[in-house]
Short mmCIF file of C-alpha atoms and ligand atoms in Angstrom, two decimals:
data_model
loop_
_atom_site.label_atom_id
_atom_site.label_comp_id
_atom_site.label_asym_id
_atom_site.label_seq_id
_atom_site.Cartn_x
_atom_site.Cartn_y
_atom_site.Cartn_z
CA MET A 28 -49.05 28.00 73.55
CA SER A 29 -49.98 28.30 70.18
CA GLU A 30 -50.29 25.81 67.38
CA THR A 31 -47.32 26.87 65.32
CA GLY A 32 -47.26 24.32 62.25
CA GLU A 33 -44.86 21.38 61.78
CA ALA A 34 -41.62 20.13 62.02
CA VAL A 35 -39.73 17.05 61.42
CA VAL A 36 -36.58 16.22 63.60
CA ILE A 37 -34.22 13.67 62.03
CA GLY A 38 -32.12 11.64 64.56
CA ALA A 39 -33.29 10.15 67.81
CA GLY A 40 -30.12 10.70 69.78
CA VAL A 41 -30.03 13.00 72.84
CA VAL A 42 -29.95 16.04 70.73
CA GLY A 43 -32.42 15.50 68.52
CA ALA A 44 -34.73 13.81 71.09
CA ALA A 45 -34.42 17.39 73.30
CA CYS A 46 -34.91 19.20 70.50
CA ALA A 47 -38.14 17.40 69.79
CA LEU A 48 -39.56 17.57 72.89
CA GLN A 49 -38.92 21.33 73.10
CA LEU A 50 -40.38 21.86 69.65
CA GLN A 51 -43.54 20.12 70.45
CA ARG A 52 -43.96 21.78 73.96
CA ASP A 53 -43.44 25.24 72.20
CA GLY A 54 -46.17 24.42 69.76
CA TYR A 55 -44.70 22.70 66.70
CA GLN A 56 -46.48 19.40 65.54
CA VAL A 57 -43.34 17.32 65.48
CA ARG A 58 -42.52 13.85 63.89
CA LEU A 59 -38.95 12.62 65.22
CA ILE A 60 -37.64 10.07 62.81
CA ASP A 61 -34.45 7.67 63.31
CA ARG A 62 -33.42 4.38 61.69
CA ASP A 63 -32.88 2.68 65.25
CA PRO A 64 -34.51 2.64 68.57
CA PRO A 65 -33.77 6.02 70.46
CA GLY A 66 -30.84 6.55 72.24
CA SER A 67 -29.26 3.62 70.24
CA GLY A 68 -25.87 6.13 68.93
CA ALA A 69 -23.30 7.74 70.93
CA SER A 70 -25.89 8.66 73.44
CA SER A 71 -26.11 5.38 74.45
CA GLY A 72 -22.69 4.50 75.69
CA ASN A 73 -21.35 7.45 77.01
CA ALA A 74 -19.75 8.30 80.51
CA GLY A 75 -23.29 10.00 81.87
CA SER A 76 -21.74 12.95 83.07
CA ILE A 77 -23.32 16.35 82.90
CA SER A 78 -20.27 18.42 82.80
CA THR A 79 -21.39 22.10 84.22
CA GLY A 80 -17.62 22.96 84.00
CA SER A 81 -16.91 21.74 80.67
CA VAL A 82 -15.87 25.00 78.70
CA ILE A 83 -12.26 23.51 78.06
CA PRO A 84 -12.20 22.97 74.19
CA VAL A 85 -10.47 19.39 73.39
CA ALA A 86 -7.35 20.94 71.48
CA LEU A 87 -5.48 23.69 74.28
CA PRO A 88 -1.82 25.14 73.68
CA GLY A 89 0.94 22.92 74.06
CA MET A 90 -1.22 19.43 73.11
CA LEU A 91 0.29 19.53 70.13
CA GLN A 92 3.95 18.23 71.65
CA GLN A 93 2.04 15.52 73.66
CA VAL A 94 0.43 14.29 70.34
CA PRO A 95 3.48 12.26 69.47
CA GLY A 96 3.95 10.49 72.72
CA TRP A 97 0.38 9.33 73.20
CA LEU A 98 0.03 7.99 69.77
CA LEU A 99 3.31 6.18 70.42
CA ASP A 100 1.89 4.88 73.73
CA PRO A 101 -0.03 1.73 73.36
CA GLN A 102 -2.00 2.73 76.72
CA GLY A 103 -2.37 6.50 75.19
CA PRO A 104 -5.26 8.36 74.93
CA LEU A 105 -5.42 8.97 71.55
CA SER A 106 -4.82 7.01 68.17
CA VAL A 107 -4.91 7.37 64.45
CA ARG A 108 -5.86 4.71 61.98
CA TRP A 109 -3.25 5.19 59.69
CA SER A 110 -5.47 4.42 56.80
CA TYR A 111 -7.83 6.96 57.52
CA LEU A 112 -5.23 9.74 57.87
CA PRO A 113 -5.30 11.14 54.45
CA LYS A 114 -9.27 11.70 54.63
CA ALA A 115 -8.74 13.26 58.50
CA LEU A 116 -6.02 15.51 57.75
CA PRO A 117 -7.69 18.28 56.81
CA TRP A 118 -9.94 18.47 60.07
CA LEU A 119 -6.57 17.58 62.37
CA ILE A 120 -4.93 20.62 60.77
CA GLN A 121 -8.02 22.62 61.86
CA TRP A 122 -7.89 20.94 65.14
CA ILE A 123 -4.34 22.06 65.49
CA ARG A 124 -5.18 25.88 64.61
CA ALA A 125 -7.84 25.85 66.95
CA SER A 126 -5.57 24.86 69.77
CA LYS A 127 -4.08 28.78 69.84
CA LYS A 128 -4.64 30.25 73.14
CA GLU A 129 -6.52 33.34 71.91
CA ARG A 130 -8.93 30.90 70.11
CA ALA A 131 -9.39 28.54 72.91
CA GLU A 132 -10.26 31.19 75.55
CA GLY A 133 -12.90 32.17 72.68
CA TYR A 134 -14.07 28.63 72.15
CA ALA A 135 -14.45 28.17 76.08
CA ALA A 136 -16.58 31.59 76.34
CA ALA A 137 -18.91 30.10 73.64
CA LEU A 138 -19.41 26.48 75.64
CA ALA A 139 -20.06 28.35 78.75
CA GLN A 140 -23.31 29.35 76.83
CA LEU A 141 -24.45 25.88 76.75
CA THR A 142 -22.86 24.32 79.57
CA LEU A 143 -22.71 26.67 82.60
CA ASN A 144 -26.46 25.89 83.39
CA ALA A 145 -26.49 22.04 81.85
CA VAL A 146 -27.95 20.91 85.21
CA GLU A 147 -30.85 23.07 85.48
CA ASP A 148 -31.52 22.81 82.00
CA TRP A 149 -32.10 19.11 82.51
CA LYS A 150 -33.98 19.46 85.49
CA PHE A 151 -36.04 21.55 83.39
CA ILE A 152 -36.70 19.19 80.45
CA LEU A 153 -37.67 16.41 82.77
CA GLU A 154 -40.51 15.85 84.79
CA PRO A 155 -39.97 15.06 88.48
CA GLU A 156 -40.06 11.56 88.20
CA GLN A 157 -37.50 10.99 85.53
CA ARG A 158 -35.21 13.35 87.17
CA GLU A 159 -35.48 11.75 90.49
CA ARG A 160 -34.41 8.50 88.55
CA LEU A 161 -31.66 9.70 86.32
CA ILE A 162 -30.27 13.14 86.88
CA HIS A 163 -28.13 13.51 90.02
CA GLN A 164 -25.86 16.26 91.13
CA LYS A 165 -23.07 15.02 93.17
CA GLY A 166 -20.26 17.06 91.39
CA GLN A 167 -17.44 15.58 89.07
CA LEU A 168 -14.07 14.89 90.42
CA LEU A 169 -10.52 15.09 88.25
CA ALA A 170 -7.69 13.28 90.18
CA SER A 171 -3.66 13.00 89.14
CA ARG A 172 -1.12 11.29 90.22
CA THR A 173 1.46 14.25 89.65
CA GLN A 174 2.26 16.55 92.60
CA GLU A 175 1.60 19.25 90.65
CA ALA A 176 -0.39 20.92 87.83
CA GLY A 177 1.52 21.04 84.09
CA ALA A 178 1.13 23.89 81.95
CA THR A 179 -1.88 22.86 79.91
CA GLU A 180 -3.60 21.87 83.39
CA LEU A 181 -3.09 25.50 84.42
CA PHE A 182 -4.53 26.64 81.46
CA ALA A 183 -7.60 24.69 81.67
CA GLN A 184 -8.28 25.85 84.93
CA ALA A 185 -7.93 29.55 83.96
CA LEU A 186 -10.35 28.71 81.35
CA ARG A 187 -12.97 27.32 84.12
CA GLU A 188 -12.28 30.47 86.15
CA ALA A 189 -12.38 33.03 83.59
CA ASN A 190 -15.63 31.88 82.69
CA GLY A 191 -17.42 31.30 86.20
CA VAL A 192 -16.83 27.48 86.63
CA ALA A 193 -16.75 26.48 90.19
CA THR A 194 -14.07 24.52 91.56
CA GLU A 195 -12.15 23.08 94.69
CA VAL A 196 -8.68 22.19 94.41
CA LEU A 197 -8.22 19.13 96.72
CA ASP A 198 -5.36 17.26 98.38
CA GLU A 199 -4.73 13.68 98.53
CA ASN A 200 -6.82 13.48 102.02
CA GLU A 201 -9.64 15.68 100.58
CA LEU A 202 -9.61 13.26 97.52
CA ARG A 203 -9.64 10.11 99.58
CA GLN A 204 -12.72 11.70 101.55
CA LEU A 205 -14.87 11.74 98.31
CA GLU A 206 -13.47 8.75 96.71
CA PRO A 207 -12.44 6.16 99.09
CA ASN A 208 -11.80 3.41 96.46
CA LEU A 209 -9.20 5.49 94.67
CA SER A 210 -5.98 4.12 94.37
CA ARG A 211 -3.57 5.58 96.47
CA ASP A 212 -1.09 6.69 93.52
CA PHE A 213 -3.26 9.67 93.24
CA ARG A 214 -2.42 12.92 94.89
CA ARG A 215 -4.56 15.63 94.35
CA GLY A 216 -7.78 16.41 92.58
CA LEU A 217 -10.13 18.91 91.31
CA TYR A 218 -13.75 18.83 92.22
CA ILE A 219 -16.15 20.65 90.15
CA PRO A 220 -19.44 20.84 92.65
CA ASN A 221 -22.06 22.16 90.27
CA SER A 222 -21.52 18.99 87.78
CA GLY A 223 -24.03 16.52 87.52
CA HIS A 224 -24.60 13.02 86.17
CA THR A 225 -26.96 10.37 84.81
CA THR A 226 -26.79 6.56 86.20
CA ASN A 227 -28.42 5.92 82.40
CA PRO A 228 -27.65 7.85 79.40
CA LYS A 229 -29.64 5.68 77.11
CA ALA A 230 -32.72 5.79 79.54
CA LEU A 231 -32.14 9.54 79.14
CA THR A 232 -32.84 10.03 75.59
CA GLU A 233 -35.71 7.09 75.94
CA ALA A 234 -37.47 9.51 78.49
CA LEU A 235 -36.98 12.09 76.24
CA VAL A 236 -38.73 10.22 73.62
CA ALA A 237 -41.55 9.25 76.07
CA LEU A 238 -41.93 12.93 77.23
CA PHE A 239 -42.35 13.57 73.64
CA GLN A 240 -44.91 10.95 72.68
CA ALA A 241 -46.77 12.12 75.54
CA VAL A 242 -47.47 15.38 74.82
CA GLY A 243 -48.41 14.37 71.15
CA GLY A 244 -44.97 14.22 69.24
CA GLN A 245 -44.87 10.88 66.94
CA PHE A 246 -41.66 9.21 66.47
CA THR A 247 -41.14 6.66 62.77
CA ARG A 248 -38.48 4.37 62.91
CA ALA A 249 -37.28 5.10 59.46
CA GLU A 250 -33.72 5.36 57.35
CA VAL A 251 -33.65 8.99 56.03
CA MET A 252 -32.06 8.82 52.58
CA GLU A 253 -32.37 12.53 51.55
CA ILE A 254 -34.31 16.08 52.23
CA GLU A 255 -36.21 16.91 48.92
CA HIS A 256 -36.14 20.71 48.56
CA SER A 257 -37.16 23.40 45.72
CA GLY A 258 -37.07 27.00 45.42
CA GLY A 259 -34.56 27.19 48.81
CA GLN A 260 -37.12 25.21 50.59
CA ALA A 261 -37.20 21.73 51.92
CA SER A 262 -40.20 20.21 51.14
CA ALA A 263 -39.97 16.55 52.29
CA VAL A 264 -38.07 14.26 54.21
CA VAL A 265 -37.69 10.84 52.02
CA THR A 266 -37.32 7.48 53.88
CA ALA A 267 -36.40 4.24 52.60
CA GLY A 268 -40.29 3.28 53.99
CA GLY A 269 -42.16 6.55 52.86
CA ARG A 270 -42.04 10.33 52.16
CA PHE A 271 -42.88 12.93 54.92
CA PRO A 272 -43.83 16.07 53.65
CA ALA A 273 -42.08 18.80 55.64
CA GLU A 274 -42.60 22.00 56.50
CA ARG A 275 -39.58 22.75 58.89
CA VAL A 276 -36.85 19.92 59.30
CA VAL A 277 -33.80 19.89 62.17
CA VAL A 278 -30.83 17.82 61.17
CA ALA A 279 -29.59 16.30 64.35
CA THR A 280 -27.90 12.92 62.79
CA GLY A 281 -24.69 13.03 64.86
CA ALA A 282 -21.73 12.03 63.26
CA PHE A 283 -23.79 11.12 60.18
CA SER A 284 -25.20 14.88 59.77
CA LEU A 285 -23.13 15.90 56.48
CA GLU A 286 -24.91 12.65 54.62
CA LEU A 287 -27.71 14.73 54.94
CA ALA A 288 -26.53 18.26 55.01
CA ARG A 289 -23.95 17.97 51.93
CA PRO A 290 -26.40 16.96 49.62
CA LEU A 291 -28.08 20.34 50.40
CA GLY A 292 -24.93 22.05 49.70
CA ASP A 293 -24.19 22.75 53.57
CA GLN A 294 -20.53 21.84 54.12
CA VAL A 295 -18.28 21.94 57.64
CA PRO A 296 -15.42 19.69 58.73
CA LEU A 297 -17.43 17.27 61.01
CA ASP A 298 -15.64 14.01 61.41
CA THR A 299 -15.97 11.16 64.57
CA GLU A 300 -13.84 11.13 67.45
CA ARG A 301 -14.25 7.44 68.39
CA GLY A 302 -14.48 6.38 71.82
CA TYR A 303 -14.97 3.23 73.67
CA HIS A 304 -16.32 2.19 77.13
CA ALA A 305 -16.08 -0.80 79.29
CA MET A 306 -18.96 -1.82 81.14
CA LEU A 307 -18.07 -3.53 84.39
CA LEU A 308 -21.50 -5.86 85.57
CA LYS A 309 -20.69 -6.56 89.00
CA PRO A 310 -17.79 -4.08 89.74
CA GLU A 311 -17.92 -4.62 93.44
CA LEU A 312 -17.40 -0.94 93.97
CA THR A 313 -19.15 2.04 93.54
CA LEU A 314 -17.71 5.60 92.85
CA ASN A 315 -20.11 8.33 94.23
CA ARG A 316 -19.34 10.62 91.04
CA PRO A 317 -18.20 10.52 87.77
CA THR A 318 -14.62 10.43 88.30
CA SER A 319 -11.65 11.33 85.73
CA ASP A 320 -7.93 9.77 85.54
CA MET A 321 -6.72 13.16 84.42
CA ASP A 322 -3.45 11.62 83.32
CA ARG A 323 -4.84 8.86 81.24
CA LYS A 324 -7.83 10.57 80.11
CA PHE A 325 -10.93 8.83 80.93
CA PHE A 326 -13.85 8.71 82.92
CA ALA A 327 -15.43 6.42 85.42
CA THR A 328 -19.16 6.67 86.38
CA SER A 329 -21.51 3.69 88.66
CA MET A 330 -24.46 3.49 86.70
CA GLU A 331 -27.76 1.15 86.97
CA GLU A 332 -26.05 -1.19 85.06
CA GLY A 333 -22.35 -1.60 86.54
CA LEU A 334 -19.44 0.86 86.67
CA ARG A 335 -18.86 2.27 82.98
CA VAL A 336 -15.27 3.12 82.15
CA ALA A 337 -15.41 5.46 79.12
CA GLY A 338 -13.00 7.38 76.82
CA THR A 339 -10.17 7.55 73.99
CA VAL A 340 -9.89 9.01 70.78
CA GLU A 341 -9.86 6.97 67.86
CA ILE A 342 -9.44 8.98 64.30
CA ALA A 343 -10.53 6.27 62.07
CA GLY A 344 -14.14 7.20 60.77
CA THR A 345 -17.51 5.56 60.77
CA LYS A 346 -17.01 3.09 58.48
CA ALA A 347 -13.47 0.97 60.30
CA PRO A 348 -14.21 -2.06 62.25
CA PRO A 349 -13.97 -1.14 65.93
CA ASP A 350 -10.52 -1.96 67.83
CA TYR A 351 -11.62 -3.17 71.22
CA SER A 352 -8.05 -3.54 72.53
CA ARG A 353 -8.79 0.21 73.50
CA ALA A 354 -11.71 -0.86 75.67
CA ARG A 355 -9.58 -3.61 77.26
CA ARG A 356 -6.91 -1.07 77.92
CA LEU A 357 -9.68 0.85 79.75
CA LEU A 358 -10.29 -2.00 81.84
CA ASN A 359 -6.92 -2.35 82.93
CA GLN A 360 -6.10 1.33 83.44
CA ALA A 361 -9.70 1.38 85.17
CA LYS A 362 -8.22 -1.48 87.48
CA GLU A 363 -5.21 0.52 88.16
CA MET A 364 -7.30 3.44 89.01
CA LEU A 365 -9.67 1.28 91.44
CA PRO A 366 -7.90 -1.56 92.84
CA GLU A 367 -10.58 -3.38 94.35
CA LEU A 368 -12.46 -3.13 91.27
CA GLU A 369 -13.63 -6.75 90.08
CA THR A 370 -13.39 -6.74 86.17
CA ARG A 371 -14.17 -10.08 85.05
CA GLU A 372 -17.71 -9.20 83.94
CA HIS A 373 -17.64 -6.48 81.44
CA THR A 374 -19.10 -5.67 78.03
CA PHE A 375 -17.52 -3.29 75.45
CA TRP A 376 -18.82 -0.58 73.16
CA LEU A 377 -17.90 1.64 70.69
CA GLY A 378 -19.61 5.01 69.75
CA TYR A 379 -18.83 8.11 67.16
CA ARG A 380 -18.72 11.52 68.78
CA PRO A 381 -19.70 14.18 66.30
CA SER A 382 -16.66 16.36 66.47
CA LEU A 383 -15.92 19.67 64.98
CA PRO A 384 -12.27 20.55 64.90
CA ASP A 385 -12.76 23.83 67.36
CA SER A 386 -15.09 21.58 69.89
CA LEU A 387 -17.95 23.47 69.74
CA PRO A 388 -21.32 22.20 67.55
CA VAL A 389 -23.43 23.39 64.88
CA ILE A 390 -26.32 24.83 66.22
CA ASP A 391 -27.91 27.06 63.10
CA ARG A 392 -30.29 27.41 60.23
CA SER A 393 -28.85 25.96 56.71
CA ARG A 394 -27.24 28.28 54.47
CA SER A 395 -28.87 26.69 51.45
CA LEU A 396 -32.45 25.74 52.48
CA GLY A 397 -34.74 28.98 54.87
CA ASN A 398 -36.75 25.59 56.81
CA VAL A 399 -33.76 23.66 57.50
CA TRP A 400 -31.80 23.64 60.74
CA TYR A 401 -28.89 21.98 62.32
CA ALA A 402 -28.04 20.57 65.78
CA PHE A 403 -24.78 18.13 65.58
CA GLY A 404 -21.48 18.29 65.98
CA HIS A 405 -21.45 18.04 69.68
CA GLY A 406 -18.21 15.77 70.56
CA HIS A 407 -17.56 15.36 74.09
CA ILE A 408 -20.41 17.08 75.67
CA GLY A 409 -23.58 15.93 73.73
CA LEU A 410 -25.25 14.53 76.68
CA THR A 411 -24.65 17.75 78.64
CA THR A 412 -25.48 20.58 76.12
CA ALA A 413 -28.59 18.67 74.19
CA PRO A 414 -31.14 20.86 76.39
CA ALA A 415 -29.81 24.08 75.99
CA THR A 416 -29.34 22.90 71.92
CA ALA A 417 -32.94 22.24 71.84
CA GLN A 418 -33.77 25.73 73.65
CA LEU A 419 -31.38 27.62 70.87
CA ILE A 420 -33.00 25.64 67.67
CA SER A 421 -36.36 26.49 68.69
CA ARG A 422 -35.61 30.10 69.41
CA MET A 423 -34.00 30.51 65.70
CA MET A 424 -37.42 28.46 64.67
CA GLN A 425 -39.28 31.05 66.07
CA ALA A 426 -37.32 34.27 65.25
CA PRO A 427 -38.28 36.41 62.43
CA ASP A 428 -35.46 35.32 60.12
CA GLY A 429 -35.11 31.75 61.04
CA HIS A 430 -31.60 32.54 63.00
CA LEU A 431 -30.10 34.65 65.81
CA ASP A 432 -27.32 37.04 65.79
CA ASP A 433 -24.54 37.04 67.33
CA ASN A 434 -24.65 32.86 67.11
CA ALA A 435 -20.87 31.00 68.24
CA PHE A 436 -22.25 28.07 66.69
CA ARG A 437 -22.76 29.36 63.21
CA MET A 438 -21.90 26.74 60.30
CA ASP A 439 -20.26 29.37 58.57
CA ARG A 440 -17.21 30.09 61.18
CA PHE A 441 -14.92 27.29 59.24
C1 FAD B 18 -16.90 7.29 74.66
C2 FAD B 18 -17.94 8.69 75.07
C3 FAD B 18 -18.12 9.26 76.24
C4 FAD B 18 -18.76 10.30 75.98
N1 FAD B 18 -19.10 11.13 77.60
C5 FAD B 18 -19.84 11.90 77.38
C6 FAD B 18 -19.98 12.39 78.79
O1 FAD B 18 -19.78 11.88 80.14
N2 FAD B 18 -20.95 13.99 78.87
C7 FAD B 18 -21.41 14.36 77.73
O2 FAD B 18 -22.15 15.41 77.67
N3 FAD B 18 -21.10 13.45 76.49
C8 FAD B 18 -20.47 12.52 76.23
N4 FAD B 18 -20.13 11.81 75.17
C9 FAD B 18 -20.68 12.76 74.19
C10 FAD B 18 -21.74 12.42 73.62
O3 FAD B 18 -22.09 10.85 73.68
C11 FAD B 18 -22.10 12.81 72.11
O4 FAD B 18 -21.82 14.19 71.84
C12 FAD B 18 -23.67 12.90 72.08
O5 FAD B 18 -24.46 11.71 72.26
C13 FAD B 18 -24.04 12.95 70.90
O6 FAD B 18 -25.87 12.97 70.74
P1 FAD B 18 -26.27 12.97 69.10
O7 FAD B 18 -27.37 13.01 69.59
O8 FAD B 18 -25.71 14.30 68.53
O9 FAD B 18 -25.85 11.67 68.23
P2 FAD B 18 -26.06 10.29 68.48
O10 FAD B 18 -26.28 9.82 69.59
O11 FAD B 18 -24.86 9.36 67.66
O12 FAD B 18 -27.53 10.72 67.60
C14 FAD B 18 -27.74 10.60 66.17
C15 FAD B 18 -29.13 9.72 65.51
O13 FAD B 18 -29.33 9.79 64.31
C16 FAD B 18 -29.47 8.72 63.72
N5 FAD B 18 -29.12 8.78 62.40
C17 FAD B 18 -28.07 8.81 61.58
N6 FAD B 18 -28.38 8.83 60.74
C18 FAD B 18 -29.63 8.87 60.34
C19 FAD B 18 -30.49 8.62 58.97
N7 FAD B 18 -29.54 8.77 57.57
N8 FAD B 18 -31.75 8.41 59.22
C20 FAD B 18 -32.52 8.25 60.35
N9 FAD B 18 -31.79 8.05 61.35
C21 FAD B 18 -29.93 8.48 61.19
C22 FAD B 18 -28.43 7.32 64.54
O14 FAD B 18 -29.55 6.39 64.37
C23 FAD B 18 -28.88 7.87 66.07
O15 FAD B 18 -29.93 7.51 66.79
C24 FAD B 18 -19.42 10.96 75.06
C25 FAD B 18 -19.11 10.14 73.92
C26 FAD B 18 -18.18 8.88 73.91
C27 FAD B 18 -18.21 8.10 72.48
#
């Protein structure tokens, strides 16, 4: 492997950590910078699902009609802080546009590029020791109380089929055989056998950073204030603690990425879909695989530290204080999903999904600077798609023009 030059990766979430490791292995001398310890952001508290079947964009045909009901239902999966609505409106309008059938079909095909081999991508980027401890392949289960699938669900299933995602439709008994602890209210399920999960998302990002350091990468803890540039090229990354000259820069700061991209002249409709989890420390039961309550739209996953119930979308930006009543609702809903669940000992968490309205990330070179690349906006599937993103970033960096033709994750698609 040749020495190809230096690179600075900003953001040690799962996406930035994967990029840093991939680039270091591909011959670059890489410095990874984060204001917090690795994996402290959205990447620490997610549901742990490596969702091979996640070709379904969030906005789907027919969903708009369901939104008012969700907003009025205190147990619903979506809420909007009204004070944030004016700011969120342009994003929400683009989200509604993205729900058109033809568009959703296009996004699904793009998502398939990042998700179909996700478990293999994870196995490839890790070494055997971390792989064995942290990556499990027992599929994913989606369970519903309804007798029959509605139109949105049928459309989602058509997208899976069109994009080669293997699934098995389960009846009540088959559902129970896979997950005996599920409530008797559930009538049917969808099993996605090739999906995987991690039992410790934070440790997974820490493992990436440890591997990165083991092959010569440097991790620096500092807040990045700006990217200095002149003549169409970035020249340095300026942190609160000092200035790092930079031949190449990757911005992977999740929901906060526009704070660095916007001053460079790069703009996309990035916002955050805030999500919560409740971590049950002594649940007294386990699930064999990530299992979703399809009707209430959350996931429950058994992890090293307990059973995690994660989900909900709250549109309120990155500055509003947490509303832990949403996490408490998840706790109550988990009890309905798993009646024997012990919920007394628990912790709550809020995380910022970095989301674009079309559910695709930005993986692209800057429009303004020739040596800056972006890897952000992975929404609901950043854990799943981090290794594939890292491969794309490395390929772009090594491409003669620094970008790839036919890139579905371009930043000028809006
Ligand atoms: C409730 C919930 C459940 C989820 N479940 C799943 C799931 O099951 N499967 C899945 O695939 N995905 C899931 N996700 C999505 C996934 O967690 C995210 O897409 C992913 O973590 C995003 O990773 P990231 O590295 O882009 O962002 P982050 O993990 O947020 O990392 C960004 C990093 O940038 C740093 N940073 C920001 N600004 C600066 C700065 N100026 N200077 C220095 N550092 C900076 C932050 O400190 C942070 O460490 C879930 C998300 C939530 C909220």
